[in-house]
Amino acid sequence: MKVGVLGGGQLGRMLALAGYPLGMNFRFLDSSPEAPAEPLAEFIDGSFHDDEVLARFAGDLDVVTYEFENVPVTAARQLAQRAPVYPPPEALDVAQDRLSEKTLFRRLEIPTPRFAAIDSKEDLHAAVNDIGLPAVLKTRRLGYDGKGQRVLRSPADVDAAWTALSGAPLILEQFIAFDRELSVLAVRGRDGDVRFYPLSQNSHAGGILRVTLAPAPNVESALEQQADRHARAVLETLGYVGVLAIEFFEKDGVLLANEMAPRVHNSGHWTIEGAQTSQFENHLRAVCSLPLGDATALGRFAMFNIIGETPPIPAILKIRGVHLHLYGKQARAGRKLGHVNVRLEEGAASQEQLDAVGRLTGVMTTLA
Ligand SMILES: Nc1ncnc2c1ncn2[C@@H]1O[C@H](COP(=O)(O)OP(=O)(O)O)[C@@H](O)[C@H]1O
Ligand SMILES: [Mg+2]
């Protein structure tokens, strides 16, 4: 099997690392020659907008997938004429626009924060009246790691947020004072088989994911069922193939969908050592028409992102139960450089592990 991957970031690198043991080969396309997947596989340094590049990329591929959400839908559709493209370009289309994403959730009766499309300052004032404050103004497209967002807390913030973000299509969302953030990862095969990973509990700071605990502590089966029902609805409606992530806010026992990602997801990195089959392997199994693997957890895990600078490697490796994953990227403020998965021990020992990794990665966390 030769798998073509659009995007050569860390998600692509981890896909390749999961696929080689299954005898797969990879070709990546990315416009950055320093992409993390470059040292691992055949690599084309070129533009998603260049027809000649796309033709060269498609060559002898058995299947095309993507690890980058902002691949132009036109490129995915063009490639679909040469090889199967999974997840379907339709999923990419929906997930690239926060408005179409939330509109899909609403159509599928998946609860979301209240929202309104914003195309003018008048729209914004009207939506603020309707939705109330606090609220979050976001660009509909191209936002990630909290970029392209402003929280509006008082009426005085409204015009400043408009000035900061106008020029691109926007969405205003009700601000949810959530109890916590959870995400579900689900995978659907080409034969329609579906598997769900247990919910992950995610902590963000400055819009960037810092820590995931999985399986999320204190989850009743009713909550897990909401997540699985919502994920299944999206998978089936889109005829989806591959791994899908949906991020939720939990508020008073209800899951409100925040956004979805049509790809493997940072909140699923714990599955590399923490699940019977990792999200990366299951994504590849799905897109390559192979049987899906068991998605159950092998214990309690925590995943810490390494952001901005890498702590001393020996100090990390000294901690019991850790697995280090570095992406081979140049250090830069706010950049995801790697992550640490920790298999948590029983009782008080688990808090010592969390504290030890937390001190090195700069994020303290508790299991409460
Ligand atoms: N409507 C909201 N209410 C409360 N917090 C929010 C809301 N929207 C976003 N956030 C916070 O900002 C983080 C990043 O926003 P998100 O919409 O997921 O964008 P990104 O594409 O950058 O991940 C969320 O994980 C959450 O912590
Ligand atoms: Mg998000």
Short mmCIF file of C-alpha atoms and ligand atoms in Angstrom, two decimals:
data_model
loop_
_atom_site.label_atom_id
_atom_site.label_comp_id
_atom_site.label_asym_id
_atom_site.label_seq_id
_atom_site.Cartn_x
_atom_site.Cartn_y
_atom_site.Cartn_z
CA MET A 1 0.00 0.00 0.00
CA LYS A 2 1.29 3.43 -0.87
CA VAL A 3 -0.43 6.20 1.06
CA GLY A 4 -0.23 9.82 -0.05
CA VAL A 5 -0.55 12.36 2.74
CA LEU A 6 -1.38 16.02 2.14
CA GLY A 7 0.54 17.94 4.77
CA GLY A 8 3.81 16.89 6.35
CA GLY A 9 3.46 18.09 9.93
CA GLN A 10 3.78 16.08 13.12
CA LEU A 11 0.48 14.33 12.48
CA GLY A 12 1.84 13.08 9.17
CA ARG A 13 5.07 12.00 10.81
CA MET A 14 3.14 9.98 13.38
CA LEU A 15 0.98 8.44 10.63
CA ALA A 16 4.13 7.22 8.88
CA LEU A 17 5.55 5.88 12.14
CA ALA A 18 2.33 3.90 12.64
CA GLY A 19 2.11 2.69 9.05
CA TYR A 20 5.58 1.25 8.48
CA PRO A 21 5.04 -1.78 10.74
CA LEU A 22 1.97 -2.59 8.61
CA GLY A 23 4.12 -2.58 5.47
CA MET A 24 2.78 0.72 4.17
CA ASN A 25 4.79 3.31 2.28
CA PHE A 26 4.22 7.04 2.26
CA ARG A 27 4.54 10.09 0.07
CA PHE A 28 3.99 13.51 1.60
CA LEU A 29 3.17 16.83 0.00
CA ASP A 30 3.94 19.99 1.93
CA SER A 31 5.08 23.47 1.00
CA SER A 32 7.65 23.56 3.81
CA PRO A 33 10.89 21.65 3.14
CA GLU A 34 11.45 21.50 6.92
CA ALA A 35 8.21 19.63 7.57
CA PRO A 36 8.45 16.99 10.36
CA ALA A 37 7.51 14.16 7.97
CA GLU A 38 10.26 15.01 5.48
CA PRO A 39 13.03 12.82 6.96
CA LEU A 40 10.71 9.82 7.16
CA ALA A 41 9.34 9.29 3.67
CA GLU A 42 9.23 10.28 0.05
CA PHE A 43 8.51 13.99 0.17
CA ILE A 44 7.34 16.51 -2.40
CA ASP A 45 8.05 20.10 -1.52
CA GLY A 46 5.36 22.00 -3.43
CA SER A 47 2.07 23.82 -3.47
CA PHE A 48 -1.40 22.31 -3.05
CA HIS A 49 -2.51 24.81 -5.71
CA ASP A 50 -0.15 23.57 -8.43
CA ASP A 51 -1.76 21.07 -10.85
CA GLU A 52 1.59 19.71 -11.97
CA VAL A 53 2.61 19.10 -8.34
CA LEU A 54 -0.70 17.36 -7.59
CA ALA A 55 -0.29 15.09 -10.63
CA ARG A 56 3.26 14.19 -9.57
CA PHE A 57 2.06 13.54 -6.01
CA ALA A 58 -0.87 11.33 -7.12
CA GLY A 59 1.38 9.12 -9.32
CA ASP A 60 1.09 5.51 -8.17
CA LEU A 61 -0.74 6.13 -4.88
CA ASP A 62 -3.31 3.61 -3.62
CA VAL A 63 -5.06 6.15 -1.42
CA VAL A 64 -4.77 9.81 -0.46
CA THR A 65 -5.41 11.20 3.01
CA TYR A 66 -4.55 14.43 4.76
CA GLU A 67 -3.16 15.50 8.10
CA PHE A 68 -3.73 19.21 7.60
CA GLU A 69 -7.19 20.66 7.82
CA ASN A 70 -6.61 23.56 5.49
CA VAL A 71 -5.73 21.58 2.40
CA PRO A 72 -7.69 23.31 -0.39
CA VAL A 73 -10.87 21.34 -1.04
CA THR A 74 -10.27 21.83 -4.78
CA ALA A 75 -6.96 19.93 -4.46
CA ALA A 76 -8.67 17.08 -2.59
CA ARG A 77 -11.41 16.90 -5.25
CA GLN A 78 -8.86 16.97 -8.06
CA LEU A 79 -6.88 14.13 -6.46
CA ALA A 80 -10.09 12.14 -5.99
CA GLN A 81 -10.18 11.71 -9.77
CA ARG A 82 -6.89 9.81 -9.58
CA ALA A 83 -7.10 7.88 -6.29
CA PRO A 84 -9.57 7.42 -3.46
CA VAL A 85 -9.38 10.38 -1.04
CA TYR A 86 -10.36 9.73 2.58
CA PRO A 87 -11.80 11.32 4.67
CA PRO A 88 -14.14 12.50 1.89
CA PRO A 89 -13.42 16.04 0.60
CA GLU A 90 -16.94 16.94 1.77
CA ALA A 91 -15.76 16.49 5.39
CA LEU A 92 -12.83 18.80 4.72
CA ASP A 93 -15.20 21.35 3.21
CA VAL A 94 -17.48 21.35 6.26
CA ALA A 95 -14.68 21.37 8.84
CA GLN A 96 -12.83 24.30 7.24
CA ASP A 97 -15.63 26.71 8.08
CA ARG A 98 -16.85 27.11 11.65
CA LEU A 99 -20.24 28.24 10.35
CA SER A 100 -20.87 25.18 8.17
CA GLU A 101 -19.53 22.95 10.95
CA LYS A 102 -21.96 24.38 13.51
CA THR A 103 -24.77 24.35 10.96
CA LEU A 104 -24.14 20.63 10.42
CA PHE A 105 -24.16 20.03 14.19
CA ARG A 106 -27.46 21.86 14.45
CA ARG A 107 -28.95 19.86 11.56
CA LEU A 108 -27.91 16.63 13.30
CA GLU A 109 -29.41 17.86 16.61
CA ILE A 110 -26.00 17.99 18.25
CA PRO A 111 -26.10 20.79 20.85
CA THR A 112 -23.67 23.68 20.25
CA PRO A 113 -23.10 27.11 21.79
CA ARG A 114 -25.51 29.61 20.20
CA PHE A 115 -23.94 31.20 17.13
CA ALA A 116 -24.49 33.69 14.33
CA ALA A 117 -22.71 34.50 11.07
CA ILE A 118 -21.10 37.96 11.14
CA ASP A 119 -20.43 39.86 7.93
CA SER A 120 -20.72 43.45 9.13
CA LYS A 121 -20.46 45.58 12.25
CA GLU A 122 -24.27 45.79 12.26
CA ASP A 123 -24.47 41.96 12.25
CA LEU A 124 -22.09 41.91 15.20
CA HIS A 125 -24.09 44.39 17.29
CA ALA A 126 -27.32 42.55 16.48
CA ALA A 127 -25.76 39.17 17.36
CA VAL A 128 -24.33 40.52 20.64
CA ASN A 129 -27.85 41.69 21.55
CA ASP A 130 -29.28 38.34 20.68
CA ILE A 131 -26.62 35.96 22.07
CA GLY A 132 -25.52 38.18 24.97
CA LEU A 133 -22.10 38.61 26.60
CA PRO A 134 -19.66 37.11 27.18
CA ALA A 135 -19.27 35.83 23.63
CA VAL A 136 -16.42 34.80 21.36
CA LEU A 137 -15.83 36.33 17.94
CA LYS A 138 -13.90 33.97 15.66
CA THR A 139 -12.75 33.92 12.07
CA ARG A 140 -14.76 31.25 10.27
CA ARG A 141 -11.69 29.87 8.51
CA LEU A 142 -8.01 29.13 9.17
CA GLY A 143 -8.09 29.52 12.97
CA TYR A 144 -6.03 27.12 15.08
CA ASP A 145 -4.53 27.05 18.57
CA GLY A 146 -6.83 29.92 19.55
CA LYS A 147 -5.64 32.18 16.72
CA GLY A 148 -8.26 34.41 15.09
CA GLN A 149 -10.43 34.71 18.21
CA ARG A 150 -11.45 37.48 20.60
CA VAL A 151 -13.49 37.08 23.78
CA LEU A 152 -16.05 39.86 24.22
CA ARG A 153 -16.74 40.43 27.89
CA SER A 154 -18.26 43.91 27.97
CA PRO A 155 -19.97 46.13 25.37
CA ALA A 156 -16.73 48.14 25.16
CA ASP A 157 -14.97 45.06 23.67
CA VAL A 158 -17.30 44.78 20.69
CA ASP A 159 -15.86 47.42 18.39
CA ALA A 160 -12.26 46.53 19.26
CA ALA A 161 -12.91 42.87 18.40
CA TRP A 162 -14.51 43.93 15.13
CA THR A 163 -11.48 46.06 14.27
CA ALA A 164 -9.11 43.22 15.13
CA LEU A 165 -10.84 40.50 13.08
CA SER A 166 -12.94 42.16 10.36
CA GLY A 167 -11.89 41.60 6.78
CA ALA A 168 -12.53 37.86 7.01
CA PRO A 169 -15.91 36.10 7.40
CA LEU A 170 -16.65 35.77 11.13
CA ILE A 171 -18.85 33.90 13.56
CA LEU A 172 -20.03 35.00 16.99
CA GLU A 173 -20.50 32.28 19.57
CA GLN A 174 -21.98 32.25 23.02
CA PHE A 175 -19.17 31.94 25.57
CA ILE A 176 -19.65 28.73 27.54
CA ALA A 177 -18.47 28.73 31.17
CA PHE A 178 -17.86 25.02 30.75
CA ASP A 179 -17.26 22.50 33.51
CA ARG A 180 -14.52 20.98 31.36
CA GLU A 181 -13.47 20.26 27.77
CA LEU A 182 -13.75 16.75 26.38
CA SER A 183 -13.13 15.31 22.95
CA VAL A 184 -14.19 12.16 21.24
CA LEU A 185 -12.16 10.35 18.63
CA ALA A 186 -14.01 7.98 16.40
CA VAL A 187 -12.94 6.00 13.38
CA ARG A 188 -15.03 4.62 10.52
CA GLY A 189 -13.81 2.08 8.00
CA ARG A 190 -14.60 1.89 4.30
CA ASP A 191 -17.01 -0.95 5.17
CA GLY A 192 -18.90 1.27 7.66
CA ASP A 193 -17.45 -0.32 10.81
CA VAL A 194 -17.17 2.31 13.58
CA ARG A 195 -15.02 2.38 16.75
CA PHE A 196 -14.97 4.99 19.49
CA TYR A 197 -12.07 5.85 21.76
CA PRO A 198 -12.97 6.72 25.34
CA LEU A 199 -13.48 10.46 25.95
CA SER A 200 -10.36 12.55 26.46
CA GLN A 201 -10.31 15.45 28.94
CA ASN A 202 -8.44 18.46 27.60
CA SER A 203 -6.93 21.53 29.26
CA HIS A 204 -6.09 24.52 27.10
CA ALA A 205 -4.13 27.64 27.97
CA GLY A 206 -3.96 30.58 25.62
CA GLY A 207 -6.06 28.58 23.12
CA ILE A 208 -3.45 25.79 22.88
CA LEU A 209 -3.98 22.25 24.15
CA ARG A 210 -1.60 21.63 27.07
CA VAL A 211 -2.70 18.39 28.73
CA THR A 212 -5.04 15.51 27.98
CA LEU A 213 -6.18 12.95 30.55
CA ALA A 214 -7.57 9.76 29.08
CA PRO A 215 -9.84 8.04 29.59
CA ALA A 216 -11.35 11.25 31.00
CA PRO A 217 -11.91 10.86 34.75
CA ASN A 218 -15.44 10.74 36.19
CA VAL A 219 -17.31 10.06 32.99
CA GLU A 220 -20.68 8.40 33.36
CA SER A 221 -21.88 6.16 30.59
CA ALA A 222 -24.64 8.64 29.66
CA LEU A 223 -21.96 11.22 28.78
CA GLU A 224 -19.93 8.74 26.76
CA GLN A 225 -23.13 7.78 24.94
CA GLN A 226 -23.87 11.41 24.01
CA ALA A 227 -20.39 11.72 22.51
CA ASP A 228 -20.62 8.46 20.61
CA ARG A 229 -24.09 9.30 19.29
CA HIS A 230 -22.92 12.71 18.05
CA ALA A 231 -19.79 11.30 16.45
CA ARG A 232 -21.73 8.52 14.77
CA ALA A 233 -24.23 11.01 13.34
CA VAL A 234 -21.42 13.06 11.75
CA LEU A 235 -19.57 9.97 10.47
CA GLU A 236 -22.65 8.51 8.85
CA THR A 237 -23.99 11.73 7.39
CA LEU A 238 -20.68 12.47 5.68
CA GLY A 239 -20.00 8.87 4.60
CA TYR A 240 -16.81 9.42 6.56
CA VAL A 241 -13.73 7.19 6.42
CA GLY A 242 -10.83 7.63 8.84
CA VAL A 243 -10.43 9.23 12.26
CA LEU A 244 -12.70 12.13 13.21
CA ALA A 245 -12.31 14.26 16.33
CA ILE A 246 -15.06 16.35 17.89
CA GLU A 247 -14.23 18.82 20.67
CA PHE A 248 -16.94 19.42 23.26
CA PHE A 249 -17.66 21.67 26.20
CA GLU A 250 -19.27 19.78 29.08
CA LYS A 251 -21.78 21.95 30.92
CA ASP A 252 -24.19 20.51 33.51
CA GLY A 253 -23.91 17.02 32.10
CA VAL A 254 -24.53 18.07 28.48
CA LEU A 255 -21.97 18.01 25.69
CA LEU A 256 -21.97 21.10 23.46
CA ALA A 257 -19.99 20.60 20.25
CA ASN A 258 -17.30 23.23 19.74
CA GLU A 259 -15.56 22.05 16.59
CA MET A 260 -14.53 18.99 14.65
CA ALA A 261 -11.33 17.95 12.93
CA PRO A 262 -11.44 15.59 9.93
CA ARG A 263 -8.14 13.97 10.85
CA VAL A 264 -6.10 12.52 13.67
CA HIS A 265 -6.06 14.95 16.58
CA ASN A 266 -3.72 16.23 19.29
CA SER A 267 -6.14 15.05 22.00
CA GLY A 268 -5.67 11.50 20.68
CA HIS A 269 -1.87 11.39 20.98
CA TRP A 270 -2.20 9.40 24.20
CA THR A 271 -3.48 6.48 22.10
CA ILE A 272 0.05 5.77 20.77
CA GLU A 273 0.90 3.85 23.92
CA GLY A 274 -2.46 4.20 25.65
CA ALA A 275 -4.91 2.37 23.42
CA GLN A 276 -4.97 -1.11 21.99
CA THR A 277 -4.72 0.50 18.52
CA SER A 278 -3.47 4.08 18.15
CA GLN A 279 -5.50 6.73 16.36
CA PHE A 280 -2.75 6.85 13.71
CA GLU A 281 -2.88 3.13 13.00
CA ASN A 282 -6.67 3.09 13.00
CA HIS A 283 -6.80 6.04 10.60
CA LEU A 284 -4.51 4.16 8.21
CA ARG A 285 -6.42 0.91 8.63
CA ALA A 286 -9.64 2.80 7.80
CA VAL A 287 -8.42 4.60 4.69
CA CYS A 288 -6.65 1.47 3.41
CA SER A 289 -9.75 -0.76 3.75
CA LEU A 290 -8.21 -2.86 6.50
CA PRO A 291 -10.12 -4.14 9.55
CA LEU A 292 -10.25 -1.55 12.34
CA GLY A 293 -8.42 -2.21 15.60
CA ASP A 294 -9.74 -2.21 19.13
CA ALA A 295 -9.94 1.37 20.49
CA THR A 296 -10.05 0.55 24.19
CA ALA A 297 -7.59 2.13 26.62
CA LEU A 298 -4.79 0.11 28.20
CA GLY A 299 -4.82 2.05 31.46
CA ARG A 300 -4.97 5.67 32.60
CA PHE A 301 -2.82 8.03 30.58
CA ALA A 302 -1.85 11.67 30.48
CA MET A 303 -0.47 13.50 27.46
CA PHE A 304 1.51 16.72 27.91
CA ASN A 305 2.34 18.88 24.91
CA ILE A 306 5.88 20.23 24.68
CA ILE A 307 5.44 23.81 23.57
CA GLY A 308 8.07 26.43 22.74
CA GLU A 309 11.11 24.65 24.13
CA THR A 310 12.09 21.06 24.79
CA PRO A 311 12.97 20.20 28.40
CA PRO A 312 16.17 18.18 28.94
CA ILE A 313 15.47 14.75 27.45
CA PRO A 314 17.16 12.71 30.24
CA ALA A 315 15.02 14.50 32.84
CA ILE A 316 11.86 13.46 31.00
CA LEU A 317 12.99 9.90 30.45
CA LYS A 318 13.80 9.47 34.14
CA ILE A 319 10.11 9.73 35.04
CA ARG A 320 8.33 6.40 35.47
CA GLY A 321 5.91 5.44 32.73
CA VAL A 322 6.81 8.14 30.17
CA HIS A 323 7.08 7.92 26.41
CA LEU A 324 8.64 10.87 24.62
CA HIS A 325 7.59 11.90 21.10
CA LEU A 326 9.58 14.71 19.47
CA TYR A 327 8.62 16.06 16.08
CA GLY A 328 12.03 17.27 14.86
CA LYS A 329 10.92 20.91 14.70
CA GLN A 330 12.95 24.05 15.35
CA ALA A 331 12.03 25.57 18.71
CA ARG A 332 9.87 28.69 18.53
CA ALA A 333 7.56 30.35 21.08
CA GLY A 334 4.09 28.78 21.07
CA ARG A 335 5.11 25.96 18.71
CA LYS A 336 4.19 22.32 19.41
CA LEU A 337 7.55 20.53 19.43
CA GLY A 338 6.52 17.17 20.83
CA HIS A 339 4.53 15.48 23.54
CA VAL A 340 4.99 13.20 26.50
CA ASN A 341 2.62 10.31 27.15
CA VAL A 342 2.58 8.98 30.70
CA ARG A 343 1.02 5.76 31.83
CA LEU A 344 -0.35 6.62 35.26
CA GLU A 345 0.24 4.39 38.24
CA GLU A 346 -2.26 3.62 40.98
CA GLY A 347 -2.98 5.95 43.90
CA ALA A 348 -0.76 8.85 44.98
CA ALA A 349 2.04 7.75 42.64
CA SER A 350 0.05 9.06 39.68
CA GLN A 351 0.07 12.61 41.06
CA GLU A 352 3.86 12.39 41.48
CA GLN A 353 4.15 11.41 37.81
CA LEU A 354 1.88 14.29 36.75
CA ASP A 355 3.86 16.74 38.88
CA ALA A 356 7.18 15.53 37.51
CA VAL A 357 6.15 15.90 33.86
CA GLY A 358 4.25 19.10 34.67
CA ARG A 359 7.35 20.77 36.17
CA LEU A 360 9.30 20.03 32.99
CA THR A 361 6.59 21.04 30.51
CA GLY A 362 5.30 23.99 32.52
CA VAL A 363 1.77 22.75 33.14
CA MET A 364 0.63 21.46 36.51
CA THR A 365 -2.41 19.20 36.49
CA THR A 366 -4.42 17.06 38.90
CA LEU A 367 -6.60 14.05 38.40
CA ALA A 368 -9.58 15.64 40.17
N1 LIG B 1 -17.60 29.50 22.81
C1 LIG B 1 -16.60 29.29 23.66
N2 LIG B 1 -16.81 29.32 25.01
C2 LIG B 1 -15.80 29.11 25.88
N3 LIG B 1 -14.53 28.85 25.50
C3 LIG B 1 -14.24 28.79 24.19
C4 LIG B 1 -15.27 29.01 23.20
N4 LIG B 1 -14.71 28.89 21.99
C5 LIG B 1 -13.41 28.59 22.20
N5 LIG B 1 -13.11 28.54 23.51
C6 LIG B 1 -11.79 28.19 24.11
O1 LIG B 1 -10.75 28.41 23.16
C7 LIG B 1 -10.16 27.16 22.77
C8 LIG B 1 -9.81 27.19 21.29
O2 LIG B 1 -10.99 27.44 20.51
P1 LIG B 1 -11.44 26.51 19.29
O3 LIG B 1 -12.78 27.00 18.85
O4 LIG B 1 -11.35 25.10 19.67
O5 LIG B 1 -10.43 26.93 18.17
P2 LIG B 1 -9.07 26.28 17.62
O6 LIG B 1 -9.40 25.96 16.21
O7 LIG B 1 -8.07 27.36 17.77
O8 LIG B 1 -8.78 25.04 18.45
C9 LIG B 1 -11.21 26.13 23.11
O9 LIG B 1 -10.63 24.84 23.28
C10 LIG B 1 -11.75 26.70 24.42
O10 LIG B 1 -10.86 26.49 25.49
MG MG B 2 -10.08 23.55 19.12
#
